[in-house]
CSV table of C-alpha atoms in Angstrom, one decimal:
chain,number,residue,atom,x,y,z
Z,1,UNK,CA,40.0,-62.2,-65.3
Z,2,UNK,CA,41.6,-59.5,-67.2
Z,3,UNK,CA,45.5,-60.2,-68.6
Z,4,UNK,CA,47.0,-58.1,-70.7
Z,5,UNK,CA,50.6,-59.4,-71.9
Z,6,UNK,CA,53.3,-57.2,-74.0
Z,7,UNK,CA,55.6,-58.6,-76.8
Z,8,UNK,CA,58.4,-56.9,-78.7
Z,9,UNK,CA,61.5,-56.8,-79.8
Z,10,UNK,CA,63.8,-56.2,-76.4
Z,11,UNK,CA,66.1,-54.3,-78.6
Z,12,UNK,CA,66.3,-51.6,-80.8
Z,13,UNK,CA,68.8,-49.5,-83.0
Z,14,UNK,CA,68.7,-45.9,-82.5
Z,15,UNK,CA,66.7,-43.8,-85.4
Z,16,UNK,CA,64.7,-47.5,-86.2
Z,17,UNK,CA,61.6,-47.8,-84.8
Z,18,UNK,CA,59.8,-49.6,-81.8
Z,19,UNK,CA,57.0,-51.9,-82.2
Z,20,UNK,CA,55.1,-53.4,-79.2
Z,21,UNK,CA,51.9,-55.0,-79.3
Z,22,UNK,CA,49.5,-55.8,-76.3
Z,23,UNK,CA,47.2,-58.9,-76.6
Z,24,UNK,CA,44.5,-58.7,-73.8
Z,25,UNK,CA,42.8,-61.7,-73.1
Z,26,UNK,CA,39.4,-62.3,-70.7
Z,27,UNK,CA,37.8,-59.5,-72.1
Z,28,UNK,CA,36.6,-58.3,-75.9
Z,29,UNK,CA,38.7,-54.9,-76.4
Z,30,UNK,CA,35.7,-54.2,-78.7
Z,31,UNK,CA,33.3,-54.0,-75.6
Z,32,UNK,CA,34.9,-50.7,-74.4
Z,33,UNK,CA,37.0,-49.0,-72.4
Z,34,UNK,CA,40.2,-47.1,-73.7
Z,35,UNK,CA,43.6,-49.3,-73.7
Z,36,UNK,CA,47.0,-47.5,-73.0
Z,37,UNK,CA,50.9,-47.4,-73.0
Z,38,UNK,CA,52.8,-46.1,-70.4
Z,39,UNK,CA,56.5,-46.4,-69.8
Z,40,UNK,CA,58.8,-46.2,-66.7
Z,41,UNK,CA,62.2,-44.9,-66.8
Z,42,UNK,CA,64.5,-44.2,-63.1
Z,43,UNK,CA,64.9,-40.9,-64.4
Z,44,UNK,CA,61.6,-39.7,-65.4
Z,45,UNK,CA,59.2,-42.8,-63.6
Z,46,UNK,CA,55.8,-43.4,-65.2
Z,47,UNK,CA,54.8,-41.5,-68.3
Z,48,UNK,CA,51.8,-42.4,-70.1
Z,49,UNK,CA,52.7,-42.7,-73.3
Z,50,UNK,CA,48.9,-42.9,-75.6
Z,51,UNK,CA,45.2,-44.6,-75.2
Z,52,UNK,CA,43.1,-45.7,-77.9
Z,53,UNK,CA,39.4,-46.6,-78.1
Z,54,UNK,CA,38.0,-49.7,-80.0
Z,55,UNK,CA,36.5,-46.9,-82.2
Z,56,UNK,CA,40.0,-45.5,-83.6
Z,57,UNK,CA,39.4,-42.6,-81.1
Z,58,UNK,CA,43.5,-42.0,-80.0
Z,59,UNK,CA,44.9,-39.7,-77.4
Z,60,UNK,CA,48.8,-39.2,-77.0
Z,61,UNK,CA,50.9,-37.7,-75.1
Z,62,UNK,CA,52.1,-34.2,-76.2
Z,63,UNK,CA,55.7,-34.6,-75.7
Z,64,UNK,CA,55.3,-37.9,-77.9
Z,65,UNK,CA,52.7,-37.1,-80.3
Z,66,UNK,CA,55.1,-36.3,-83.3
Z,67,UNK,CA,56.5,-39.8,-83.1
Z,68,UNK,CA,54.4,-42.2,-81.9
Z,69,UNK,CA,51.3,-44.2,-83.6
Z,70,UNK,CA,48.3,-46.3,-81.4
Z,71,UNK,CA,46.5,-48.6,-83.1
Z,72,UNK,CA,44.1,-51.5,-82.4
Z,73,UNK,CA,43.2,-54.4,-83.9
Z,74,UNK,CA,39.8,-56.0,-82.6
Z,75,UNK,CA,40.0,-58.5,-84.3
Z,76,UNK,CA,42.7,-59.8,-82.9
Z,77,UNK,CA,42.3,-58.3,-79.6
Z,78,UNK,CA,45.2,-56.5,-79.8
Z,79,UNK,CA,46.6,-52.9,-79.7
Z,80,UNK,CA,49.6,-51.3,-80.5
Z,81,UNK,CA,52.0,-49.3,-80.5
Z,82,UNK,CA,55.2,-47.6,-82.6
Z,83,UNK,CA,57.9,-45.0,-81.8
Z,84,UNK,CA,59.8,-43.7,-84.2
Z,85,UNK,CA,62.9,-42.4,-84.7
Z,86,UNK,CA,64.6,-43.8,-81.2
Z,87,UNK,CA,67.1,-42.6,-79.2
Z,88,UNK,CA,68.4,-43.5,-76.1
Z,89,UNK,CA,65.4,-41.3,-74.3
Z,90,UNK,CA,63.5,-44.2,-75.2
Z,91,UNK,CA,64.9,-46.9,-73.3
Z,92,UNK,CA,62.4,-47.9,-70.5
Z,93,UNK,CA,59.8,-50.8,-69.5
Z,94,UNK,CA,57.1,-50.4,-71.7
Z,95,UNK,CA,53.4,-51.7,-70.1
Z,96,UNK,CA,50.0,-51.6,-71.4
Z,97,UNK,CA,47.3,-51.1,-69.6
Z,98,UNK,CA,43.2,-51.2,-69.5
Z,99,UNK,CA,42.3,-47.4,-69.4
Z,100,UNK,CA,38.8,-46.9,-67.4
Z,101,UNK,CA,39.5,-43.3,-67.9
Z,102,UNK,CA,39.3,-43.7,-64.2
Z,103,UNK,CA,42.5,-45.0,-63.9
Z,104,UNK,CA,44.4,-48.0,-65.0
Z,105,UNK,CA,43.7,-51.6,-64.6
Z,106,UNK,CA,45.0,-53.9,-64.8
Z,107,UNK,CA,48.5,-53.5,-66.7
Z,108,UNK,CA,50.7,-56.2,-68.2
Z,109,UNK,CA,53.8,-57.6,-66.8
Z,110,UNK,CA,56.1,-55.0,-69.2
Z,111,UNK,CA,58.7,-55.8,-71.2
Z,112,UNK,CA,62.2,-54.0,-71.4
Z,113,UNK,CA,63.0,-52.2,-74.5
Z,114,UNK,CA,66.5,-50.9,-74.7
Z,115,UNK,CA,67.7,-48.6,-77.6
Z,116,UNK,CA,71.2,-49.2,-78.5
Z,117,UNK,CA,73.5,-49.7,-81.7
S,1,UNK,CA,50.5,-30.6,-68.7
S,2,UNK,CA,49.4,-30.9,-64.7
S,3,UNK,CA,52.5,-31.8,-62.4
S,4,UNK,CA,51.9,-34.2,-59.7
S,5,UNK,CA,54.5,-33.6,-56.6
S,6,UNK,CA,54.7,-36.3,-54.2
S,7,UNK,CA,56.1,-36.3,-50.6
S,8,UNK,CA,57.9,-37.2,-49.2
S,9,UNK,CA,60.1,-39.4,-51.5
S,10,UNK,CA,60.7,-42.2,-48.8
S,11,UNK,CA,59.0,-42.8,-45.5
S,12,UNK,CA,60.6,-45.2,-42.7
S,13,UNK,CA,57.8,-46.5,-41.1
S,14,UNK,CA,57.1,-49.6,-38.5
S,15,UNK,CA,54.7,-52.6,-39.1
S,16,UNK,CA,51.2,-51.9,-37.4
S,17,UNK,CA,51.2,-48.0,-38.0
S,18,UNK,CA,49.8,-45.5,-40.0
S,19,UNK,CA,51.4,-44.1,-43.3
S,20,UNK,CA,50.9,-40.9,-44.6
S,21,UNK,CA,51.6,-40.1,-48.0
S,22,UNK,CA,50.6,-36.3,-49.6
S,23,UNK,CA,50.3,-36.0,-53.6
S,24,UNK,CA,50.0,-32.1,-55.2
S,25,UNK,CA,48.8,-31.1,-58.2
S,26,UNK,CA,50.0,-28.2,-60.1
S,27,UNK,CA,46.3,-27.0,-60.9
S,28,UNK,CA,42.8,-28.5,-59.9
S,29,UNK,CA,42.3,-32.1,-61.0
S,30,UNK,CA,38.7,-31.9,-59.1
S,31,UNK,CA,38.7,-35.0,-57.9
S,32,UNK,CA,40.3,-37.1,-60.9
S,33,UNK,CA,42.4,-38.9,-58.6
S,34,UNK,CA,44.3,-42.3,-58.4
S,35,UNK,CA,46.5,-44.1,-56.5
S,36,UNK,CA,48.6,-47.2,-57.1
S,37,UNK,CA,51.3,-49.5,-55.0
S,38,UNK,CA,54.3,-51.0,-57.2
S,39,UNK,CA,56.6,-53.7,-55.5
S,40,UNK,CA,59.7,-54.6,-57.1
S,41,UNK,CA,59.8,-56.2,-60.3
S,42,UNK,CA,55.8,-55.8,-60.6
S,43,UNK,CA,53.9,-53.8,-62.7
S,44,UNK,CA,51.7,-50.9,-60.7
S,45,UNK,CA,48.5,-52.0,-59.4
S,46,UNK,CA,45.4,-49.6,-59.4
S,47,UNK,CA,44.6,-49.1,-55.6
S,48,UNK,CA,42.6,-46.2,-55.2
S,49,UNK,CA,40.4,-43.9,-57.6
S,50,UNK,CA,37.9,-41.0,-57.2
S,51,UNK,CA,40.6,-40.1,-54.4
S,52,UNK,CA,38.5,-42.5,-52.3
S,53,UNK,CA,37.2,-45.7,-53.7
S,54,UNK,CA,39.0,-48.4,-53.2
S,55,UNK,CA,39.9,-50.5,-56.4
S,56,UNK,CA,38.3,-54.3,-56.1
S,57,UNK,CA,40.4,-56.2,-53.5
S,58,UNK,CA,41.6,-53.3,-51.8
S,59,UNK,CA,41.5,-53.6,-48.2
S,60,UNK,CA,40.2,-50.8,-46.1
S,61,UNK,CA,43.0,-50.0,-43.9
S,62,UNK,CA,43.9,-48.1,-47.7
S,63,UNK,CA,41.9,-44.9,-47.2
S,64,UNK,CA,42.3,-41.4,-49.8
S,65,UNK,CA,41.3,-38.0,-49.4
S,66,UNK,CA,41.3,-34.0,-50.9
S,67,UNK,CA,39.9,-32.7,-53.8
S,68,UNK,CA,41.6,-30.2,-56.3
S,69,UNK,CA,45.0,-29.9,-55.9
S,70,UNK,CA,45.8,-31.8,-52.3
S,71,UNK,CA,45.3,-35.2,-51.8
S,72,UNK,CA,46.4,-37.7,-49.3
S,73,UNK,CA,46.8,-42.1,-49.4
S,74,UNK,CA,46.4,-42.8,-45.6
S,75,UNK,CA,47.4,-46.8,-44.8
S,76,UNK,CA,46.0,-47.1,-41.5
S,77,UNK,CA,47.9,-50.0,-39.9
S,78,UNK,CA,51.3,-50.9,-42.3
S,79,UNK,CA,51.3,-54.8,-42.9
S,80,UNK,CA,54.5,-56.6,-44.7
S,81,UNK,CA,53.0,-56.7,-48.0
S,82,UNK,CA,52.5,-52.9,-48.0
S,83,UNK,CA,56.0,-51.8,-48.5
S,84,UNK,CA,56.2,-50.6,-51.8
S,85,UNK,CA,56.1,-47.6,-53.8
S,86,UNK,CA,53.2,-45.4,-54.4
S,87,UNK,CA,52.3,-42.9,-57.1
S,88,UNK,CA,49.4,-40.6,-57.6
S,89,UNK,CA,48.1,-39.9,-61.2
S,90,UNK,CA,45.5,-37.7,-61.9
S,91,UNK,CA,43.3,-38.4,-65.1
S,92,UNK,CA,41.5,-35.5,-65.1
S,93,UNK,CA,42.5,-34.3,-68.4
S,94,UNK,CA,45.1,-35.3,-71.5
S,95,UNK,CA,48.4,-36.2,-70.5
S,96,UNK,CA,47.0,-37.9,-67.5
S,97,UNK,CA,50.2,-37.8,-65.7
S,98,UNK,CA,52.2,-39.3,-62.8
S,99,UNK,CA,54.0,-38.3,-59.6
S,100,UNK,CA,57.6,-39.7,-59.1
S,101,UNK,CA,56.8,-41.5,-56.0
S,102,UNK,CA,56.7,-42.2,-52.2
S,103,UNK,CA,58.5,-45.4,-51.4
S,104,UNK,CA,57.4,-46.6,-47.8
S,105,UNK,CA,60.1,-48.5,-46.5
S,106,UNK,CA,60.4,-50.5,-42.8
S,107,UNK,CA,62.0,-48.4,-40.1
């Protein structure tokens, strides 16, 4: 069985930056598939955020792109990911998430990251 | 970016019948469709995909439809464990993007 499980600082000064990291467990992230962020705000509800391949191959989200960094670590079994330069906007539950590229499954519990002085 | 449009925001609807929720795309997705159910305090789960097949576990009273830009999650009988809110996100491209929502709550 698939679990993916997010850690992170819950916390965050505005203009620092955000680092989360995703450790998957039940499967080898080296054996395929693309592995995502998405976040969920009330306001603007599910945004996916970026996907990486075990390769290095990255996609992000256009909006984002400027400030944000995907990155996996295979050996590990871990991805990741950083936002920079925070501001309030970026307050939301952060999950990661098992991209088929059909859609995504399954995600991790999330974890709260709130960006405050 | 494609802009998923979801309707209606809420439906009120009784145990035992059928739920009709519409998602619209603001350009053809073909049919790079997916569907997912979030209760409260859980992450989303991956319910439907293809528009039609049904994610492992799935039971088949969850049923999808459309291709390009209109699509449609029927739940053919409403059980307890159903109310929840539902999203479509097409993938048929980068962003892959979300809809805001259908929350199906009891009438």
């Amino acid at each position: 069985q698939v679990q993916l499980q997010e850690s992170g600082p819950g916390l965050v000064k505005p203009s620092e930056t955000l680092s989360l990291t995703c450790t998957v467990s039940g499967y080898y992230i080296s054996s395929g598939y693309f592995w995502g962020w998405i976040r969920q705000t009330p306001g603007k509800g599910l945004e996916w955020i970026a996907s990486i391949y075990p390769s290095g191959t990255a996609y992000y989200h256009p909006s984002l792109k400027s400030r944000v960094t995907i990155a996996v670590d295979t050996s590990k079994n871990q991805f990741s990911l950083k936002v920079s330069s925070v501001t309030a906007a970026d307050t939301a539950l952060y999950y990661c998430a098992r991209d088929l590229r059909f859609g995504l499954d399954p995600w991790g519990q999330g974890t709260l990251v709130t960006v405050s002085s | 970016e494609i802009v998923m449009t979801q309707s209606p925001a809420t439906l009120s609807v009784s145990p035992g019948e059928r739920a009709t929720l519409s998602c619209r795309a603001s350009q053809s997705v073909n049919s790079n469709l997916a569907w997912y159910q979030q209760k409260l305090g859980q992450a989303p789960r991956l319910l439907m995909y293809g528009v039609s097949t049904r994610a492992t576990g799935i039971p088949a009273r969850f049923s999808g439809s459309g291709s390009g830009t209109e699509f449609t999650l029927t739940i053919s009988s409403l059980q307890s464990e159903d109310f929840a809110v539902y999203y479509c996100q097409h993938y048929n491209d980068w962003p892959q993007t979300f809809g805001q929502g259908t929350k199906v709550e009891i009438k």
